[in-house]
mmCIF file of C-alpha atoms in Angstrom:
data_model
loop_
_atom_site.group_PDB
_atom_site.id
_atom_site.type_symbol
_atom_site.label_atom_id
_atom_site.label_comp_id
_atom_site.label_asym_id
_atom_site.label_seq_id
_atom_site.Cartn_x
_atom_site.Cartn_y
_atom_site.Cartn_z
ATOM 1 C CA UNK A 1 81.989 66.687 86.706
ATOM 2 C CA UNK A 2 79.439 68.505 89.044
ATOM 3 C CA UNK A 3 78.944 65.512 91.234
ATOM 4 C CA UNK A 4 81.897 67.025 93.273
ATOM 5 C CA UNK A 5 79.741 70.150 94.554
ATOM 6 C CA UNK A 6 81.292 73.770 95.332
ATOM 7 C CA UNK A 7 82.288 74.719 98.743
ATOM 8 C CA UNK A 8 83.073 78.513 99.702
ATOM 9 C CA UNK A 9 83.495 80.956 102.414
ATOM 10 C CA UNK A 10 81.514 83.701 102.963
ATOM 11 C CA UNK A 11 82.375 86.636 104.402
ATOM 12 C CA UNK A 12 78.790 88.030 105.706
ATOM 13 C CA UNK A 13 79.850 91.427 107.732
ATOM 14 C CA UNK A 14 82.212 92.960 109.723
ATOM 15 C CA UNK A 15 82.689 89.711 112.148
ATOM 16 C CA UNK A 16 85.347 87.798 114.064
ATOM 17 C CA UNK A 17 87.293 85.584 112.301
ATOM 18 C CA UNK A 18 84.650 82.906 113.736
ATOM 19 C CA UNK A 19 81.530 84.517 111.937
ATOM 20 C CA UNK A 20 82.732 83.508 108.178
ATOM 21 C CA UNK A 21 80.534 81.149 106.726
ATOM 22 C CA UNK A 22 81.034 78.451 104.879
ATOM 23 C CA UNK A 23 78.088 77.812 101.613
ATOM 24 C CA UNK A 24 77.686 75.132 99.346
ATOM 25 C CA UNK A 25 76.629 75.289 95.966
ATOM 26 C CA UNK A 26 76.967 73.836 92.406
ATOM 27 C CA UNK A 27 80.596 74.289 90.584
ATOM 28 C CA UNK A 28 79.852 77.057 88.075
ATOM 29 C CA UNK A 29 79.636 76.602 84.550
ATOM 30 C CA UNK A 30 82.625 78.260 82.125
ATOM 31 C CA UNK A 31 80.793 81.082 79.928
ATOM 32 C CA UNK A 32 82.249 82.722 76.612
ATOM 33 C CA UNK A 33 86.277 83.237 77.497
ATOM 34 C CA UNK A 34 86.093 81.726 80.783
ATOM 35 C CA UNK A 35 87.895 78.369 83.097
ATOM 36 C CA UNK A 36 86.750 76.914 86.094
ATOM 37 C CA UNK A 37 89.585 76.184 87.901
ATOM 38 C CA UNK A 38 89.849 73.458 90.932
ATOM 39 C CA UNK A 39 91.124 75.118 93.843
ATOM 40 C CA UNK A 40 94.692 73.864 95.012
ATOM 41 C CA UNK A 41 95.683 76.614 97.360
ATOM 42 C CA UNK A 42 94.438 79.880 98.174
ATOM 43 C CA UNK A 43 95.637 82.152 101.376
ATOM 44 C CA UNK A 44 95.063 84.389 104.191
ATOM 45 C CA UNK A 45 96.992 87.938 102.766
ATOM 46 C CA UNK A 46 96.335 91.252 104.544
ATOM 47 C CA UNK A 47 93.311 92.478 102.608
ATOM 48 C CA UNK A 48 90.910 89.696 103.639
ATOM 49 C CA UNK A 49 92.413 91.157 107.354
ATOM 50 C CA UNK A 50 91.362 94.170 106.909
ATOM 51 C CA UNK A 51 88.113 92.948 104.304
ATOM 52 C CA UNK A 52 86.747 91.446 108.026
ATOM 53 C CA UNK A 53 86.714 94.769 109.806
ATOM 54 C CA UNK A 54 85.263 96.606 106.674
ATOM 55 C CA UNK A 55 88.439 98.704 105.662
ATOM 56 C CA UNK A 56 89.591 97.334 102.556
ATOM 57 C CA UNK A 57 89.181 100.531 100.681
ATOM 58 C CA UNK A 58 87.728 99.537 97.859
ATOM 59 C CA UNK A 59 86.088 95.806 99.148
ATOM 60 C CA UNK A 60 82.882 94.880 97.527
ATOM 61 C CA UNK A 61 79.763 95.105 99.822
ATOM 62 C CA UNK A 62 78.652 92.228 102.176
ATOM 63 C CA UNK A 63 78.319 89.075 101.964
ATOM 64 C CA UNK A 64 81.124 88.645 99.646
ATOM 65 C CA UNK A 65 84.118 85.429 98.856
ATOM 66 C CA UNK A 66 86.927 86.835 99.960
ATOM 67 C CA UNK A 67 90.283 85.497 98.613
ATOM 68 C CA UNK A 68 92.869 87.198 97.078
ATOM 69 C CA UNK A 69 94.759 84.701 94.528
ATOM 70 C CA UNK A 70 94.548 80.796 93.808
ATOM 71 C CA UNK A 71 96.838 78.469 92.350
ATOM 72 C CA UNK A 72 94.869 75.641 91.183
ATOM 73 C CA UNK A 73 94.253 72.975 88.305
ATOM 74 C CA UNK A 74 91.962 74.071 85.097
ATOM 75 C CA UNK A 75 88.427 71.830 85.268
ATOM 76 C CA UNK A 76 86.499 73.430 82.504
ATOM 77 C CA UNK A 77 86.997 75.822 79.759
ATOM 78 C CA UNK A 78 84.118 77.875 77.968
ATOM 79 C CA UNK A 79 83.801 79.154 74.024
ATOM 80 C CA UNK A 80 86.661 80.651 72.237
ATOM 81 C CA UNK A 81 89.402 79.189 75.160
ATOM 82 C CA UNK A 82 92.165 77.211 74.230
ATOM 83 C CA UNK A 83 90.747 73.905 75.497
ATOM 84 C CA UNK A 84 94.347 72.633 75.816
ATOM 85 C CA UNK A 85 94.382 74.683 79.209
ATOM 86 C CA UNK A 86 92.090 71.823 80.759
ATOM 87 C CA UNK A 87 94.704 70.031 83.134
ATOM 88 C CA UNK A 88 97.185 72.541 83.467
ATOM 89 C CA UNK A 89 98.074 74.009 86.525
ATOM 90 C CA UNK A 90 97.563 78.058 86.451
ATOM 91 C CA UNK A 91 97.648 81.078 89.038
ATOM 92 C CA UNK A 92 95.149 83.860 89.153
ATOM 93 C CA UNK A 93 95.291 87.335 91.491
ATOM 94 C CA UNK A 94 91.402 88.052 91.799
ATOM 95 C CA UNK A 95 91.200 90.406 94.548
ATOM 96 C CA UNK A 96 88.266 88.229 95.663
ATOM 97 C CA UNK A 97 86.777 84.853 95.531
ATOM 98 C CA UNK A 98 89.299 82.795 95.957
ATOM 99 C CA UNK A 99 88.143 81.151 99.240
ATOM 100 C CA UNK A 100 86.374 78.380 97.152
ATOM 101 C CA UNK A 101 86.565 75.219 95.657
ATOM 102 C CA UNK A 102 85.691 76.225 92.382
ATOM 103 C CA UNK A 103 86.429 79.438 90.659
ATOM 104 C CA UNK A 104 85.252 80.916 87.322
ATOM 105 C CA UNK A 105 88.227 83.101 86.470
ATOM 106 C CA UNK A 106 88.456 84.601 82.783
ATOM 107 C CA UNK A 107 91.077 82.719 80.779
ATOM 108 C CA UNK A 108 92.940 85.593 80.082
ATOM 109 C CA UNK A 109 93.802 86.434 83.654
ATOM 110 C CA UNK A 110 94.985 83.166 84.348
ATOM 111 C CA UNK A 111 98.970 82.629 84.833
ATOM 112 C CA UNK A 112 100.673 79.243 83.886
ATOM 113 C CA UNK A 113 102.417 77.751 86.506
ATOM 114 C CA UNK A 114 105.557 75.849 85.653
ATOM 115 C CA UNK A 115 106.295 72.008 86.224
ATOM 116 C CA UNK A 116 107.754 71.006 88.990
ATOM 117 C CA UNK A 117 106.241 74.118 91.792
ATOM 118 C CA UNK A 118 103.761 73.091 93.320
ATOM 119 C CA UNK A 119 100.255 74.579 94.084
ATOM 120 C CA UNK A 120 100.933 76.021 98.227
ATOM 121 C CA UNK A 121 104.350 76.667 97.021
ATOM 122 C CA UNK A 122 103.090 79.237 93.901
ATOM 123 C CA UNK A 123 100.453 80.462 96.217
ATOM 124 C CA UNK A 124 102.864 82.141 98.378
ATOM 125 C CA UNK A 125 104.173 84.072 95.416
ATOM 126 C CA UNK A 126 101.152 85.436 93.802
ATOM 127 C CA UNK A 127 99.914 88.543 95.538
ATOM 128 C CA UNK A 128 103.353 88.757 97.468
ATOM 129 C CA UNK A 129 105.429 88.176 94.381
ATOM 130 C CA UNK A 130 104.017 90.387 92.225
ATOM 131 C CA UNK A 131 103.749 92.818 94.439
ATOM 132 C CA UNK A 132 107.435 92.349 95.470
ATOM 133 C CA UNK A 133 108.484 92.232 91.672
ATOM 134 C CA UNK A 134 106.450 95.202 90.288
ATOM 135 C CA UNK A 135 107.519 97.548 93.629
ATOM 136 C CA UNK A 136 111.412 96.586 92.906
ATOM 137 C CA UNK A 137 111.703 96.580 89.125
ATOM 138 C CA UNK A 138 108.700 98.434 88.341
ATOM 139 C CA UNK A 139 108.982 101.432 90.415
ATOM 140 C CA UNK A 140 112.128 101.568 92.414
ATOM 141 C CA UNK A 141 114.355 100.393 89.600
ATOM 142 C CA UNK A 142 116.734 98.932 91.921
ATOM 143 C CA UNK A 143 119.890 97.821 91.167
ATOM 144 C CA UNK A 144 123.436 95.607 91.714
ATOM 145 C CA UNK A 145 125.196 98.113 94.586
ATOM 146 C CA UNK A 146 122.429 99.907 95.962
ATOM 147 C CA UNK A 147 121.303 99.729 99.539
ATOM 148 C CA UNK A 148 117.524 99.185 100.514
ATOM 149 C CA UNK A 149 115.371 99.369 103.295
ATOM 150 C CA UNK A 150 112.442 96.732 103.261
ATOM 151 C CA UNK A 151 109.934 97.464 106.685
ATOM 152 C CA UNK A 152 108.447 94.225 107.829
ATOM 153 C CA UNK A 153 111.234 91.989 106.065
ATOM 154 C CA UNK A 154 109.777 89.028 107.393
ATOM 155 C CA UNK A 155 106.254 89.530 106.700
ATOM 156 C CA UNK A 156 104.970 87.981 103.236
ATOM 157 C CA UNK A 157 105.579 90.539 100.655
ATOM 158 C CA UNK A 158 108.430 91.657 103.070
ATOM 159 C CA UNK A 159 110.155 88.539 102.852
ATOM 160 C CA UNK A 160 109.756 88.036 98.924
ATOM 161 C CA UNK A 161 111.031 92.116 98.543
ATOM 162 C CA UNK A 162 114.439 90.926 100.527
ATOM 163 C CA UNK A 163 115.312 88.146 98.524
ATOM 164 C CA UNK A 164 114.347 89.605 95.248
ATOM 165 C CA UNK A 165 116.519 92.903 96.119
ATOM 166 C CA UNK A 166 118.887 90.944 96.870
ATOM 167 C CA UNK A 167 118.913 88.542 93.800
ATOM 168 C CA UNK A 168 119.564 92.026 91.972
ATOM 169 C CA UNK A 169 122.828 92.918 93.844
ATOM 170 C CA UNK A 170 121.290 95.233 96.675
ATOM 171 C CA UNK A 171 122.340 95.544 99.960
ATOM 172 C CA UNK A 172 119.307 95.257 102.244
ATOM 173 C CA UNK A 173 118.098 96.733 105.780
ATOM 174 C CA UNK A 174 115.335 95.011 107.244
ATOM 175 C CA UNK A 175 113.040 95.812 110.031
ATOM 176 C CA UNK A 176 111.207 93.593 111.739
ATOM 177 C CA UNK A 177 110.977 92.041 115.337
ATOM 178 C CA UNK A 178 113.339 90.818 117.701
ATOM 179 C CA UNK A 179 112.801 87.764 117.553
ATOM 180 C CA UNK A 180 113.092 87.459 113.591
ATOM 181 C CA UNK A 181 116.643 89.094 113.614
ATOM 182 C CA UNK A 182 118.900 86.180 113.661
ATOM 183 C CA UNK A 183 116.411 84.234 110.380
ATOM 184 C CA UNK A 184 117.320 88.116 108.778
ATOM 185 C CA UNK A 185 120.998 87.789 109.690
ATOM 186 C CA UNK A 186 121.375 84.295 108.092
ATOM 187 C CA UNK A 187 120.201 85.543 104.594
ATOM 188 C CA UNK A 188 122.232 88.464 104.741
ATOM 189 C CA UNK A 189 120.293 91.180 105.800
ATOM 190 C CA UNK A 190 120.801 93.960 108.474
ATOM 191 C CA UNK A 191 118.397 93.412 111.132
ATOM 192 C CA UNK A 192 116.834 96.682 112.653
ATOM 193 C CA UNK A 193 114.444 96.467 115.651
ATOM 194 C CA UNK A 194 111.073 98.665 114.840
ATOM 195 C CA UNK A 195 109.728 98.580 118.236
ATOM 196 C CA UNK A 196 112.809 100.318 119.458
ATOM 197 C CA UNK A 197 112.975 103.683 119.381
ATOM 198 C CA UNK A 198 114.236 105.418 116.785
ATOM 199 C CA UNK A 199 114.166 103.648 113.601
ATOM 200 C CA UNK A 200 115.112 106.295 111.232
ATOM 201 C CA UNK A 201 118.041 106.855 113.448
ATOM 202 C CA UNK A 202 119.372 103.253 113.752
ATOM 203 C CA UNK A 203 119.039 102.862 109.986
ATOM 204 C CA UNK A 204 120.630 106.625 109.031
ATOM 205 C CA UNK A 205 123.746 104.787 111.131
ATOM 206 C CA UNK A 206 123.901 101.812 109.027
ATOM 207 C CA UNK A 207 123.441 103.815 105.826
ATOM 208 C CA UNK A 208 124.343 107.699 106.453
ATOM 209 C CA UNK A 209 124.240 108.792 102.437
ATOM 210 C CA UNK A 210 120.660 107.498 102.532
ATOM 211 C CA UNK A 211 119.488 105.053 100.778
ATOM 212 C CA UNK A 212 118.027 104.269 96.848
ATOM 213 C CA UNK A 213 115.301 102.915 97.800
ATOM 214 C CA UNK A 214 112.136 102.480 101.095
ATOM 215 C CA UNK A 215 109.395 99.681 100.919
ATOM 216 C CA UNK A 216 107.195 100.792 102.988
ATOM 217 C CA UNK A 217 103.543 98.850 104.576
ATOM 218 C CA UNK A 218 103.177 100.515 107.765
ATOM 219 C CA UNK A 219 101.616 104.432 106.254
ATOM 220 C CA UNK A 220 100.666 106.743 109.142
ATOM 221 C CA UNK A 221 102.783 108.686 110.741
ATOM 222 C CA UNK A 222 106.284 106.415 110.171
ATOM 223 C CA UNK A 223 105.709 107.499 106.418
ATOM 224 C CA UNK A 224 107.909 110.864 106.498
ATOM 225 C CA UNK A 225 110.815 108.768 108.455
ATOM 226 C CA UNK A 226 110.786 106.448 105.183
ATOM 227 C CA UNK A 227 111.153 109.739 103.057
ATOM 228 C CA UNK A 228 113.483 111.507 104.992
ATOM 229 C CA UNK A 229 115.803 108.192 104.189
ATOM 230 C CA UNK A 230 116.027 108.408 100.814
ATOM 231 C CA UNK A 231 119.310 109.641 99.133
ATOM 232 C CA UNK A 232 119.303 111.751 96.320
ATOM 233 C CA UNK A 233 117.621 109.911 93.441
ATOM 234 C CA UNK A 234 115.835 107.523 95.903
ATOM 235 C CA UNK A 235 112.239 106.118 95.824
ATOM 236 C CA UNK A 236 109.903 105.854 98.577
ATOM 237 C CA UNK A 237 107.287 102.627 97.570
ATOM 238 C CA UNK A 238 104.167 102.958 99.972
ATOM 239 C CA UNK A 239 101.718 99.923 99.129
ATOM 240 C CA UNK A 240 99.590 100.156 102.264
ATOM 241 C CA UNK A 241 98.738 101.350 105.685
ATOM 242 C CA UNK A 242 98.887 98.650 108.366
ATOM 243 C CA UNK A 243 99.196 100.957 110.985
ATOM 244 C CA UNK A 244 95.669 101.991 110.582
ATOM 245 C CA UNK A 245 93.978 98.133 110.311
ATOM 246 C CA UNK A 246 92.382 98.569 113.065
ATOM 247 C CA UNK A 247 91.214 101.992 113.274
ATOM 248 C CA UNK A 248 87.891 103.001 112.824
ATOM 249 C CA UNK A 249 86.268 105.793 110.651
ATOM 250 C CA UNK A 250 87.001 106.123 106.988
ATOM 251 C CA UNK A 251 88.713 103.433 105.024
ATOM 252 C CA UNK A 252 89.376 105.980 102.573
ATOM 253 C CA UNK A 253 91.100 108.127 104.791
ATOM 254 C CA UNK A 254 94.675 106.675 105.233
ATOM 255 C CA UNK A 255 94.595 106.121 101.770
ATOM 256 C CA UNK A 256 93.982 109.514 100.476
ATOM 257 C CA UNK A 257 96.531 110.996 103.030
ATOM 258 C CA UNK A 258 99.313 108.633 101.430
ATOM 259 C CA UNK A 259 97.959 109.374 98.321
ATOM 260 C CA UNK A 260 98.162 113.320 98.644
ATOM 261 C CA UNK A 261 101.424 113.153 100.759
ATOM 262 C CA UNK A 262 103.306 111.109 97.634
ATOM 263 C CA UNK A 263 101.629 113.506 95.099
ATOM 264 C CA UNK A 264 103.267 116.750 97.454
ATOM 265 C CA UNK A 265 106.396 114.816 97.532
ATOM 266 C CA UNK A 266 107.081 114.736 93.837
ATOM 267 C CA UNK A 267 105.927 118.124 93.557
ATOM 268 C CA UNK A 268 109.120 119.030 95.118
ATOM 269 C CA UNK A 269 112.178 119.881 93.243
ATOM 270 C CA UNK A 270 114.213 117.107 95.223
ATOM 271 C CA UNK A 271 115.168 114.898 92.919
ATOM 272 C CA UNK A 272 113.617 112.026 95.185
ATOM 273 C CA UNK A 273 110.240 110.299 93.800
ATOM 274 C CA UNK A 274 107.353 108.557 95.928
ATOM 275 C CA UNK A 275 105.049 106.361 94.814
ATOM 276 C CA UNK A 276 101.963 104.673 95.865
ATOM 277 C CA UNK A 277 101.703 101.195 94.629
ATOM 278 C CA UNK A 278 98.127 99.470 94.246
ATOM 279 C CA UNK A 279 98.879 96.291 92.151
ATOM 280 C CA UNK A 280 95.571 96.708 89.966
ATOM 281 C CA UNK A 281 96.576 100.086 88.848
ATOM 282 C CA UNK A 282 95.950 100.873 85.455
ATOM 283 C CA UNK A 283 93.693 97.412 84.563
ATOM 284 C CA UNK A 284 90.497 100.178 84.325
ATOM 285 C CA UNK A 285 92.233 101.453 81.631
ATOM 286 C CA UNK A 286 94.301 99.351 79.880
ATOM 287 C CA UNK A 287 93.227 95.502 80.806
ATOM 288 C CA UNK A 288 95.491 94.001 78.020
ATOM 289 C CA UNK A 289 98.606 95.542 79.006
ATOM 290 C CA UNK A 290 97.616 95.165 82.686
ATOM 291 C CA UNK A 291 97.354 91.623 82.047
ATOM 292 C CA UNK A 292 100.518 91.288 79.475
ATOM 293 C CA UNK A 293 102.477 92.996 82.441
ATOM 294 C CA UNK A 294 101.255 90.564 85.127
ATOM 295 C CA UNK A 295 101.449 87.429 83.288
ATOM 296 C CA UNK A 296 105.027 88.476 82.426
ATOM 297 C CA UNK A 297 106.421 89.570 86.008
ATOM 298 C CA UNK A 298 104.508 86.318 87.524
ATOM 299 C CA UNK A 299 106.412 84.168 85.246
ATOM 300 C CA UNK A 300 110.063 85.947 86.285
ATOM 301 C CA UNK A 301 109.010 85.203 89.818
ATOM 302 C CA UNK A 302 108.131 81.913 89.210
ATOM 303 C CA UNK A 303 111.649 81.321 87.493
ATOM 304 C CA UNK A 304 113.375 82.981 90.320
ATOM 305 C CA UNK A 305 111.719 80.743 92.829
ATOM 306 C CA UNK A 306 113.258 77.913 90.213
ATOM 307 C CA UNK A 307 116.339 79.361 90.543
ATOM 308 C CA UNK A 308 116.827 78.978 94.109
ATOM 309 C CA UNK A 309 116.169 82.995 94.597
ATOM 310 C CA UNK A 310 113.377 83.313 96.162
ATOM 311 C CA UNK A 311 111.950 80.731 98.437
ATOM 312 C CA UNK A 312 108.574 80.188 99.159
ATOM 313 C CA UNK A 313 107.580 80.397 102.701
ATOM 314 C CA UNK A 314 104.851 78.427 103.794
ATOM 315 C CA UNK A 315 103.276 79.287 107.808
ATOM 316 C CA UNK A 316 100.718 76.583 107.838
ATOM 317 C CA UNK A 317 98.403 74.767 105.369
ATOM 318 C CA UNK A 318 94.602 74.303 106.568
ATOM 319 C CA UNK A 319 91.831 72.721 104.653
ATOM 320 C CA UNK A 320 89.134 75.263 103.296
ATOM 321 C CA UNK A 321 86.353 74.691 106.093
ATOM 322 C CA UNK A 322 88.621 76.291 108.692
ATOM 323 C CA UNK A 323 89.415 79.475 107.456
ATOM 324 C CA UNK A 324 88.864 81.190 110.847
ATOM 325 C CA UNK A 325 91.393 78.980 112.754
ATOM 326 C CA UNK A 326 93.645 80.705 109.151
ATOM 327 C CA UNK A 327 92.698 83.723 109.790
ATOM 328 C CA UNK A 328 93.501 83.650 113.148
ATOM 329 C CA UNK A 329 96.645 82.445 112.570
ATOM 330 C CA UNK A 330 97.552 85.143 109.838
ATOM 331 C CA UNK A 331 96.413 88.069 112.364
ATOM 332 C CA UNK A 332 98.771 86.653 115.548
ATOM 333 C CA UNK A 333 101.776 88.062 114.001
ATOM 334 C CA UNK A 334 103.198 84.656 115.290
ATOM 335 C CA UNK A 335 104.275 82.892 111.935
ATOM 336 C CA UNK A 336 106.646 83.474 109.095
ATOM 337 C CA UNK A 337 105.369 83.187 105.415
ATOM 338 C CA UNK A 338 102.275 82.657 104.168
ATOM 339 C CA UNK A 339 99.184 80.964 105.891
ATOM 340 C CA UNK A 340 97.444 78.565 103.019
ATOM 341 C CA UNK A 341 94.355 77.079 102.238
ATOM 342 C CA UNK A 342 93.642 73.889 100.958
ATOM 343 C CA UNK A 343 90.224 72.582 99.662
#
């Protein structure tokens, strides 16, 4: 079994995409409640972006694996797991270390991955999916008649919000570039342009009672347009602040501001709620109902890609060893979906 060796990318520092290193090692044993699992696919999401200039806010220190999720096939299992799962193919979010060949997961935070999708194609709905699923049904409760705004529709948790929303009967406004307006107008969804002027405005015109619910990735400033959208009722869901990537100073900063700007919000008798949604809230404290939650909303996403719902987007597949050229490719703002690695 170990003959095949472990291959992984380092991150060492705050570096160019070019500095990330690749190591070699020996595949890792499976401990007590542990699987190794054989990398399929892995990808380039925003937090390894921002893990590379040091302002992930709560990033491990250097050198670290980065990687966010894996889909990938189950090599080993360890004492007291099911050693049925050997074979199967399974998905895991892991924040980090996922940039590898091999990966020792624990076997309960793996996610089974049905027949018939395969690996690149479930890799573009882990992080984004989940994200996309807990954000709409979790927090926003949407539902069949009510309009949505979704910033950076074509982005990848963008892109998986729009189709989900709409899978539940909501009406959805989308902003993204130009040049992504007519792929938005095809599936249905009203195009607005956020590089031009006044976004809040162009979007109050398409929907003048407001709107049920924002998705909002951008933080900063554009934050208080999202709220001021929101009809009666409505739900602002910030889940990060990629206005400030490349900022310097605090990584904590942007963070806390959201965080103390959504906690003012909903001290306000308006009848409006905000949230700020970090998908591994609550698995400090409760770890098996984190876990029951995610293994339950991954498999409805799953299922909905089945269904012809949601599809997944790939951007490009690259082997392992070129993560940079990845990288680069995820940061150009060029492509459409997800950028995926392949060992």
């Amino acid at each position: 079994m170990n003959a095949e060796g472990l291959v992984e990318v380092v991150l060492p520092g705050k570096v160019e995409p070019e500095g990330l290193q690749i190591r070699l090692g020996a595949v890792p044993t499976a401990g007590p409640g542990q699987v190794v699992i054989r990398m399929e696919a892995t990808g380039v999401s925003f937090a390894e972006q921002q893990m590379r200039r040091g302002r992930y806010y709560d990033q491990p220190p250097f050198p670290f694996v980065p990687g966010y999720d894996l889909v990938g096939t189950v090599l080993a299992t360890g004492e007291g797991v099911d050693p049925g799962l050997a074979g199967t193919r399974v998905a895991a979010l892991l924040k980090v270390g996922g940039w590898a060949s091999h990966v020792l997961v624990d076997a309960a935070d793996v996610v089974p991955v049905p027949a018939g999708i395969g690996a690149a194609e479930a890799e573009t709905l882990v992080v984004n999916g989940i994200t996309a699923w807990q954000m709409l049904h979790r927090k926003a409760r949407v539902r069949a008649g009510d309009t949505v705004v979704v910033h950076g529709a074509n982005g990848g948790v963008g892109s998986v919000l729009v189709q989900l929303a709409q899978a539940a009967g909501a009406r959805v406004i989308g902003t993204a570039s130009e040049r992504h307006h007519d792929a938005l107008r095809e599936r249905g969804v009203a195009p607005v342009d956020y590089r031009a002027g006044d976004v809040a405005a162009r979007i109050r015109e398409l929907a003048p009672r407001g709107v049920a619910a924002v998705f909002d990735h951008v933080g900063g400033r554009g934050i208080v347009g999202s709220w001021r959208l929101l009809a009666p009722g409505g739900t602002l869901v910030s889940y990060g602040s990629a206005s400030t990537r490349d900022d310097e100073g605090s990584k904590q900063w942007p963070v806390l501001k959201l965080l103390f700007r959504v906690w003012l919000w909903n001290t306000l008798p308006n009848r409006r709620s905000a949230y700020f949604f970090n998908v591994w809230a609550g698995r400090a404290l409760a770890k098996n109902r984190f876990r029951a939650r995610l293994r339950t909303d991954l498999t409805q996403v799953f299922a909905a890609l089945q269904r012809g719902e949601v599809s997944a987007q790939i951007a490009a597949q690259l082997p392992l060893t070129r993560a940079a050229d990845a990288m680069r490719l995820a940061e150009s703002g060029t492509v459409a979906g997800k950028v995926v690695l392949n060992p």
